[in-house]
Amino acid sequence: MANPVILSLDDDPAVSRAVARDIRRRYGDRFRVVRAGSGPEALAALREIKLRGEQVAVLLADYRMPEMTGIEFLEAAMDLFPAARRVLLTAYADTGAAIDAINLVDLDHYLLKPWHPPEEKLYPVVDALLEAWSSSPESTATELRVVGHRWSAPSFAVRDFLARNLVPYRWLLADDPEGGRLLAAAGASADDVPLVVAADGRTLVAPSEAELAGLVGMSVAPAADFYDLVVVGGGPAGLGAAVYGASEGLRTVLVERLATGGQAGQSSRIENYLGFPDGVSGAQLTDRARRQALKFGAELLSTREVVGLAEAGSARLVRFGDGGTIAAHAVVLATGVSYRMLDAPGLTEFTGRGVFYGSAATEAPSCVGEDVYIVGGANSAGQAAVHFSRYAARVHVLIRGADLTASMSRYLIDQLDGIDQVTVHPHTEVVAAAGDEHLQRLTLRDTRTGERREVDASWLFVFIGAEPRTGWLDGVLVRDERGFVTTGPDLVAGGQRPPGWSLPRDPYHLESSMPGVFAAGDVRAASVKRVASAVGEGAMAVSLVHRYLETQ
């Protein structure tokens, strides 16, 4: 297979030669260096690279160019190689504009020109980016192809799983010539989709998530039967607990049902997270946290659903949906929350066929030139509206209240006010959906007057409410009336500890009604529903795990 590509773009021939020379000198034995003198030329080169099935590791683009700026190029390049690391070359006078534009392209770094000596100012940056890229699924995966129908819920589920786990793939329609050829070669028909074809010729027809995970090299089986710490859930709280647990010497395993990142991992842009003044996408933050956990030795299990929790002497037993079990000294529950289903006639049958819960980032490029409807008034809905406004002709945000001030951060409200394509519809709810093979129409109702109107719509994204995934803990742990796990002082009522509590002390702050089992992040009752607080609780839970273990 050809070496991965490092592409440099600069319209100044002298600078372009210098960048390519310095990059080739250090990395030419492992990477193919491609240089271009304009954005269109660079995009044409990327399209050829894509067609040949090669990979791109790093993109370096100059900021100021006449035909297409570096930001515009990197934004277009993301559609071809979303996992490539992105660097902007700027002059001192351009840094402010470059930083402002970072929100558009999830920039990994910006370099000031001149970068000499490269040993100090260029190579350390590129080394770090290549290390990050090489640990991503794209670095080891050759082209994965998915054949399916445009409006097929199972086909969407496969694409969504791969995208959320940052696995690159090529999407082919079953009625396209190439898609038809692949189906025929696999002995399948258009009724059998989705079909997944690996580069080595292995095929999966209508695969389960576990089969997909195994195909792309994700870990699905625990390496041991017993751990110091089991973390259930791979959102910000779970990843935080895994990083701190593993880094502090605990043998740690994180168990995730679908994909690391949780709801935060689906966010197109998180702008109020400490330390990222220019914002960071949920996928980028998740990728960094996942790599950090692996770096410290945490084990990450994918597509394993936890359905049971029990005491086994001093150990805590975690049971999987397939009947398997693992045990540990302590457990951190970080299962987060899921979006509540929208209850209206017709919506259930169109889920995955025009109706989506969460951002469904895989669908954004398909919305070009069309109207998108978003239900919800919290930050996740606002972030999605900003993201979809880059593709859709118009984005309609439907809220039941009078305005967004009660539920959305001010910075997001201000952003939406400044985007012409976004319209907020107050006092509006969805009461019905209709269509043939996919969503085609929505019925909207004014909550004040009861007046109904029908609109043409093929895209509906729902961000309402938050329900904890804790049904499997019924009768095992104390939960509040909404199902969130009760912890710490809230478990002590009238000086009485929770029923069945076996220790001569009160529960620690994040400890549940079962000693040694802690809850962190959104799943915990009375928690602050923010990424930063979830990460903090994950770290705090590990410190309490240490305190718990010291007394055992």
XYZ file of C-alpha atoms in Angstrom:
552
model
C 0.000 0.000 0.000
C 1.252 3.512 -0.835
C 2.679 5.667 1.923
C 0.216 8.094 3.518
C 0.296 11.646 2.198
C 1.386 14.915 3.785
C 0.047 17.736 1.610
C 1.344 21.315 1.732
C -0.427 24.233 0.074
C 1.069 27.696 -0.522
C 0.706 30.052 -3.482
C 4.233 31.430 -2.975
C 6.492 29.039 -4.942
C 9.510 29.714 -2.705
C 7.564 29.018 0.491
C 5.920 25.985 -1.090
C 9.304 24.502 -2.005
C 10.683 25.250 1.469
C 7.757 23.557 3.244
C 7.968 20.480 1.023
C 11.760 20.341 1.410
C 11.659 20.456 5.206
C 8.803 17.955 5.438
C 10.423 15.566 2.951
C 13.769 15.727 4.766
C 12.230 14.487 8.003
C 9.338 12.298 6.868
C 10.026 11.364 3.242
C 10.906 7.785 4.074
C 7.448 7.102 5.581
C 5.143 9.602 3.915
C 4.583 10.865 0.411
C 4.866 14.654 0.279
C 2.530 16.431 -2.153
C 2.624 20.191 -2.690
C 0.173 22.481 -4.446
C 0.115 26.150 -5.386
C -3.603 26.862 -5.094
C -6.683 25.605 -3.290
C -8.354 24.168 -6.415
C -5.121 22.397 -7.371
C -4.823 20.934 -3.880
C -8.451 19.760 -3.884
C -7.942 18.107 -7.253
C -4.908 16.290 -5.840
C -6.942 15.155 -2.822
C -9.694 13.800 -5.052
C -7.144 11.735 -6.988
C -5.661 10.459 -3.734
C -9.157 9.504 -2.551
C -9.946 7.657 -5.761
C -6.706 5.666 -5.474
C -7.691 4.598 -1.971
C -4.694 6.287 -0.347
C -4.671 8.063 3.007
C -3.859 11.642 3.996
C -2.233 12.168 7.374
C -1.575 15.935 7.554
C -2.699 18.998 5.593
C -0.655 22.219 5.824
C -2.246 25.256 4.164
C -1.240 28.895 3.903
C -3.891 31.298 5.194
C -3.712 34.088 2.592
C -4.208 32.951 -1.007
C -6.100 34.765 -3.793
C -8.368 32.038 -5.203
C -9.215 30.179 -2.021
C -8.017 30.894 1.511
C -6.399 28.209 3.601
C -9.499 28.076 5.792
C -11.750 27.535 2.778
C -9.464 24.798 1.487
C -9.301 22.977 4.824
C -13.077 23.174 5.187
C -13.525 21.577 1.738
C -10.797 19.003 2.449
C -12.644 17.823 5.585
C -15.317 16.242 3.391
C -12.681 14.115 1.647
C -10.375 13.281 4.566
C -12.089 14.162 7.860
C -9.454 12.420 9.997
C -6.449 14.216 8.446
C -4.737 16.584 10.881
C -5.017 20.216 9.829
C -2.388 22.972 10.135
C -2.700 26.605 9.049
C 0.423 28.592 8.082
C 0.033 32.242 9.077
C 2.015 35.447 9.197
C 2.116 37.421 12.413
C -0.520 39.848 11.113
C -2.931 36.996 10.313
C -3.068 35.211 13.648
C -6.221 36.946 14.871
C -8.188 36.104 11.743
C -6.805 32.581 11.742
C -7.889 31.981 15.326
C -11.366 33.351 14.611
C -11.694 30.944 11.696
C -10.620 27.853 13.659
C -14.274 27.104 14.439
C -14.851 26.214 10.809
C -12.264 23.486 10.402
C -11.396 21.946 13.785
C -7.845 23.190 13.310
C -5.223 21.110 15.105
C -2.492 23.766 15.032
C -1.409 26.974 13.377
C 2.216 27.729 12.554
C 3.777 31.149 12.269
C 5.960 31.858 9.254
C 8.909 31.624 9.203
C 9.168 28.317 11.095
C 12.947 28.126 11.187
C 14.697 26.309 12.640
C 12.345 23.432 11.731
C 13.886 21.231 14.439
C 12.364 23.575 17.030
C 9.313 25.120 15.392
C 8.052 22.683 12.735
C 9.042 19.099 13.443
C 7.737 18.882 17.048
C 4.308 20.035 15.828
C 4.207 17.634 12.882
C 5.567 14.793 15.038
C 2.680 15.225 17.483
C 0.104 15.398 14.698
C 1.452 12.281 12.984
C 1.460 10.422 16.284
C -2.173 11.417 16.828
C -3.130 10.405 13.301
C -1.261 7.099 13.464
C -3.251 6.080 16.547
C -6.581 6.768 14.821
C -8.574 4.057 13.009
C -7.820 5.656 9.621
C -4.100 5.011 9.888
C -4.589 1.246 9.977
C -7.814 0.902 8.032
C -7.782 0.589 4.299
C -10.907 1.565 2.445
C -14.096 0.204 3.936
C -17.119 0.299 1.662
C -20.737 0.406 2.753
C -23.513 -0.379 0.264
C -27.062 0.551 1.153
C -30.210 2.493 0.374
C -30.394 6.242 0.906
C -33.484 6.053 3.110
C -32.702 2.811 4.940
C -32.614 2.927 8.744
C -30.245 -0.098 8.993
C -27.923 1.511 6.434
C -27.929 4.734 8.450
C -27.188 2.780 11.644
C -24.057 1.269 10.062
C -22.822 4.621 8.757
C -23.572 6.335 12.064
C -21.684 3.665 14.024
C -18.611 3.969 11.809
C -18.674 7.769 11.857
C -19.069 8.016 15.635
C -16.136 5.644 16.070
C -14.059 7.717 13.603
C -13.736 4.847 11.121
C -13.462 6.132 7.515
C -15.620 4.469 4.892
C -16.944 4.954 1.391
C -20.726 5.098 0.975
C -22.250 3.542 -2.162
C -25.897 3.361 -3.127
C -27.242 -0.094 -3.928
C -28.646 1.099 -7.248
C -25.347 2.629 -8.391
C -23.270 0.493 -10.800
C -20.389 -0.001 -8.351
C -22.757 -0.751 -5.482
C -24.546 -3.300 -7.652
C -21.261 -4.965 -8.579
C -20.262 -5.311 -4.933
C -23.636 -6.819 -4.053
C -23.307 -9.315 -6.880
C -19.772 -10.253 -5.869
C -20.961 -10.875 -2.320
C -23.867 -13.001 -3.529
C -26.304 -10.491 -2.092
C -29.213 -8.491 -3.479
C -30.489 -4.968 -2.951
C -32.866 -6.395 -0.333
C -29.928 -7.599 1.779
C -28.371 -4.211 2.507
C -26.487 -2.837 4.250
C -23.452 -4.632 2.910
C -20.027 -3.832 4.378
C -16.949 -4.761 2.359
C -13.451 -4.643 3.855
C -10.370 -3.959 1.751
C -9.278 -7.589 2.094
C -12.556 -8.777 0.581
C -14.343 -9.815 3.771
C -18.038 -8.978 3.656
C -20.766 -8.532 6.231
C -24.452 -8.444 5.318
C -26.670 -6.448 7.704
C -23.983 -6.669 10.400
C -24.486 -6.148 14.097
C -22.492 -3.460 15.871
C -20.273 -6.134 17.439
C -19.536 -7.637 14.008
C -18.677 -4.184 12.652
C -16.410 -3.474 15.602
C -14.569 -6.742 15.075
C -14.167 -6.049 11.356
C -12.483 -2.669 11.937
C -10.223 -3.902 14.739
C -11.980 -2.507 17.797
C -11.645 -4.424 21.042
C -14.828 -6.269 21.993
C -13.610 -8.857 24.523
C -12.022 -8.116 27.920
C -8.407 -9.106 28.355
C -8.962 -10.179 31.965
C -11.695 -11.335 34.311
C -10.808 -8.974 37.154
C -9.846 -5.277 37.260
C -9.234 -2.621 39.836
C -11.815 -0.367 38.176
C -14.609 -0.876 35.657
C -15.962 2.282 34.054
C -19.386 1.847 32.442
C -19.986 4.427 29.711
C -17.600 6.272 27.400
C -18.843 9.860 27.517
C -16.815 12.730 29.029
C -17.304 11.444 32.593
C -16.346 7.869 31.672
C -13.326 8.950 29.638
C -12.251 11.249 32.475
C -12.485 8.369 34.954
C -10.581 6.050 32.604
C -7.770 8.579 32.087
C -7.343 9.320 35.781
C -7.816 5.723 36.882
C -5.243 4.318 34.451
C -2.783 7.173 34.967
C -2.863 6.573 38.725
C -2.004 2.905 38.462
C -5.414 1.252 38.569
C -5.999 -1.573 36.126
C -8.892 0.068 34.317
C -11.376 -1.071 31.692
C -13.958 1.192 30.068
C -17.043 -0.504 28.664
C -19.001 1.359 25.982
C -22.257 0.279 24.359
C -21.971 2.215 21.087
C -19.170 4.780 20.694
C -16.992 6.818 22.997
C -17.985 10.444 23.429
C -21.646 10.039 24.308
C -23.874 12.985 23.429
C -20.894 15.333 23.648
C -19.098 13.273 21.004
C -21.882 14.086 18.530
C -21.585 17.831 19.080
C -20.335 19.764 16.068
C -18.799 22.470 18.259
C -18.225 22.863 22.018
C -17.174 26.440 22.677
C -17.511 26.807 26.443
C -15.128 24.031 27.503
C -12.219 25.303 29.579
C -8.940 25.510 27.691
C -10.433 25.613 24.177
C -11.158 29.300 23.560
C -11.700 28.686 19.870
C -13.963 25.706 20.397
C -13.509 22.023 19.752
C -15.746 19.486 18.060
C -17.115 16.640 20.117
C -15.373 14.135 17.846
C -12.033 15.877 18.242
C -12.338 16.108 22.033
C -13.422 12.479 22.220
C -10.552 11.329 20.008
C -8.010 13.089 22.201
C -9.512 11.706 25.407
C -9.678 8.181 23.997
C -6.036 8.314 22.902
C -5.084 9.684 26.308
C -6.830 6.820 28.084
C -5.097 4.255 25.857
C -1.755 5.971 26.386
C -2.036 5.415 30.141
C -2.964 1.769 29.661
C -6.737 1.780 30.019
C -8.556 -0.955 28.140
C -11.508 0.123 25.971
C -14.259 -2.374 25.171
C -16.721 -1.520 22.419
C -20.261 -2.708 21.640
C -20.677 -4.325 25.057
C -23.917 -3.525 26.820
C -23.915 -3.760 30.606
C -27.201 -5.154 31.927
C -26.410 -6.136 35.510
C -24.501 -5.105 38.631
C -24.089 -7.124 41.809
C -21.988 -7.460 44.958
C -19.722 -10.500 45.121
C -18.050 -10.232 48.499
C -15.571 -7.384 48.303
C -15.787 -7.386 44.496
C -18.372 -5.809 42.225
C -19.687 -7.951 39.375
C -20.654 -6.395 36.027
C -22.785 -8.518 33.712
C -23.010 -8.086 29.924
C -26.033 -8.592 27.699
C -24.514 -11.746 26.201
C -24.198 -13.339 29.646
C -20.489 -12.651 30.144
C -19.169 -10.983 33.285
C -16.164 -9.113 34.621
C -15.392 -8.184 38.218
C -13.563 -5.315 39.869
C -12.778 -3.747 43.196
C -14.793 -0.663 42.213
C -17.141 0.578 39.495
C -17.816 4.044 38.077
C -21.182 4.426 36.379
C -20.983 7.053 33.635
C -23.750 5.936 31.298
C -24.975 9.471 30.639
C -28.387 10.193 29.197
C -30.193 9.659 25.901
C -32.432 12.013 23.970
C -36.097 11.519 24.660
C -38.166 10.206 21.769
C -40.550 12.682 20.196
C -44.088 11.366 20.574
C -46.079 12.186 17.460
C -47.822 10.029 14.833
C -45.521 8.906 12.022
C -42.198 9.757 13.653
C -41.276 6.265 14.841
C -41.527 4.705 11.377
C -39.257 7.379 9.898
C -36.480 7.094 12.498
C -33.262 6.749 10.508
C -35.183 7.699 7.350
C -35.392 11.443 7.808
C -35.942 11.569 11.577
C -32.783 11.487 13.677
C -32.039 11.822 17.386
C -28.880 13.800 17.997
C -26.761 15.578 15.443
C -26.332 12.664 12.957
C -23.321 14.420 11.476
C -23.129 11.852 8.670
C -26.276 13.368 7.188
C -25.156 17.008 7.041
C -23.592 16.874 3.526
C -26.812 15.320 2.204
C -28.830 18.335 3.364
C -27.253 20.739 0.871
C -29.803 23.160 -0.524
C -32.686 21.736 1.551
C -34.596 22.801 4.658
C -33.633 21.229 7.980
C -35.888 21.189 11.059
C -34.436 20.955 14.569
C -36.551 20.347 17.678
C -35.053 21.585 20.940
C -33.834 24.731 22.618
C -30.773 23.662 24.596
C -27.091 23.974 23.656
C -26.983 20.720 21.702
C -29.768 21.964 19.428
C -28.042 25.328 18.979
C -24.720 23.708 18.093
C -26.495 21.499 15.550
C -28.244 24.512 14.016
C -24.920 26.292 13.538
C -23.421 23.158 11.967
C -26.301 22.440 9.583
C -26.465 26.083 8.496
C -23.234 25.457 6.561
C -25.045 22.967 4.329
C -28.801 23.556 4.370
C -30.700 26.251 2.523
C -32.546 27.018 5.750
C -32.493 25.706 9.324
C -35.715 25.926 11.347
C -35.350 25.638 15.132
C -38.655 24.662 16.760
C -39.138 25.467 20.452
C -42.195 25.332 22.695
C -41.177 28.360 24.745
C -41.198 32.032 23.881
C -37.438 32.253 23.266
C -34.127 30.507 23.840
C -32.886 32.437 26.864
C -34.102 29.954 29.466
C -32.325 26.935 27.993
C -29.442 27.998 25.734
C -26.112 29.683 26.479
C -25.894 33.334 25.475
C -22.952 32.798 23.134
C -24.971 30.317 21.063
C -28.039 32.558 20.954
C -25.844 35.363 19.640
C -24.358 33.052 17.001
C -27.777 31.959 15.788
C -28.933 35.590 15.627
C -26.046 36.276 13.249
C -26.780 33.428 10.811
C -29.257 34.420 8.110
C -30.145 30.811 7.268
C -31.374 30.048 10.812
C -34.933 30.859 11.901
C -36.216 30.203 15.415
C -39.929 29.354 15.638
C -41.251 29.931 19.187
C -44.388 28.250 20.563
C -44.092 25.514 17.918
C -44.224 21.739 18.190
C -44.256 18.782 15.793
C -47.538 16.876 15.973
C -47.302 14.549 12.946
C -45.009 13.268 10.209
C -45.819 11.758 6.840
C -44.110 10.432 3.736
C -43.656 7.419 1.522
C -40.219 5.751 1.773
C -38.893 8.540 3.974
C -39.972 11.672 5.809
C -41.517 14.185 3.412
C -43.895 16.316 5.456
C -44.279 17.615 8.996
C -47.341 19.004 10.700
C -46.508 21.856 13.082
C -48.792 23.294 15.749
C -48.788 26.698 17.427
C -48.955 25.891 21.156
C -50.811 29.144 21.912
C -53.540 29.100 19.276
C -53.664 25.425 18.302
C -53.325 26.404 14.650
C -51.730 23.701 12.484
C -49.734 23.979 9.298
C -48.014 21.438 7.068
C -44.481 21.930 5.727
C -42.373 19.965 3.268
C -39.489 18.415 5.197
C -37.066 15.549 4.621
C -34.819 16.248 7.621
C -35.815 16.388 11.287
C -33.251 16.312 14.099
C -34.526 15.973 17.659
C -32.760 17.246 20.787
C -35.336 17.083 23.580
C -34.973 16.111 27.194
C -32.572 13.727 28.817
C -33.388 10.232 30.056
C -30.817 8.238 32.043
C -29.991 4.747 30.862
C -30.537 3.146 34.257
C -33.442 0.731 33.853
C -31.019 -2.147 34.373
C -30.292 -0.807 37.882
C -33.879 -1.123 39.060
C -33.856 -2.704 42.518
C -30.048 -2.560 42.639
C -29.280 1.104 43.364
C -31.316 3.954 44.801
C -32.472 6.287 42.014
C -34.603 9.400 41.998
C -38.082 9.613 40.486
C -36.619 10.284 37.005
C -34.186 7.362 37.149
C -30.983 9.284 37.914
C -28.597 7.592 40.374
C -28.718 9.107 43.861
C -25.326 9.556 45.526
C -23.528 10.831 48.611
C -25.345 13.009 51.149
C -28.631 12.668 49.247
C -28.705 9.014 50.309
C -28.726 9.897 54.013
C -32.231 10.863 55.151
C -32.951 11.757 58.763
C -29.546 10.451 59.770
C -30.343 7.041 58.268
C -28.082 5.485 55.640
C -29.649 3.780 52.594
C -31.185 0.314 53.046
C -28.605 -2.448 52.748
C -25.641 -0.121 53.360
C -22.981 -2.319 54.981
C -20.221 0.098 55.990
C -19.820 2.072 59.262
C -19.622 5.391 57.391
C -21.815 7.546 55.194
C -21.522 7.203 51.411
C -18.810 9.333 49.822
C -19.896 12.286 47.714
C -20.286 10.416 44.384
C -20.870 6.973 45.896
C -24.128 5.180 45.197
C -26.174 3.066 47.582
C -23.842 0.130 46.841
C -20.420 0.692 48.458
C -17.628 0.921 45.903
C -19.972 1.892 43.061
C -19.776 5.547 42.067
C -21.780 7.659 39.619
C -20.324 10.500 37.558
C -21.649 12.902 34.957
C -25.159 13.240 33.601
C -26.409 9.923 35.018
C -25.961 11.202 38.575
C -28.925 12.886 40.233
C -28.514 16.661 40.679
C -25.392 16.788 38.495
C -24.603 19.821 36.338
C -25.220 18.818 32.735
C -22.019 20.226 31.221
C -18.991 18.563 29.624
C -16.536 20.200 32.036
C -18.440 19.095 35.133
C -18.758 15.548 33.762
C -14.993 15.311 33.214
C -14.428 16.742 36.693
C -16.762 14.207 38.277
C -15.009 11.390 36.445
C -11.700 12.530 37.930
C -13.241 13.038 41.373
C -14.774 9.563 41.296
C -11.310 8.049 40.853
C -9.982 9.905 43.911
C -12.931 8.514 45.893
C -12.220 5.033 44.506
C -8.708 5.297 45.967
C -10.160 6.328 49.323
C -12.589 3.409 49.181
C -9.846 0.897 48.309
C -7.663 2.097 51.169
C -10.353 1.007 53.648
C -10.939 -2.443 52.170
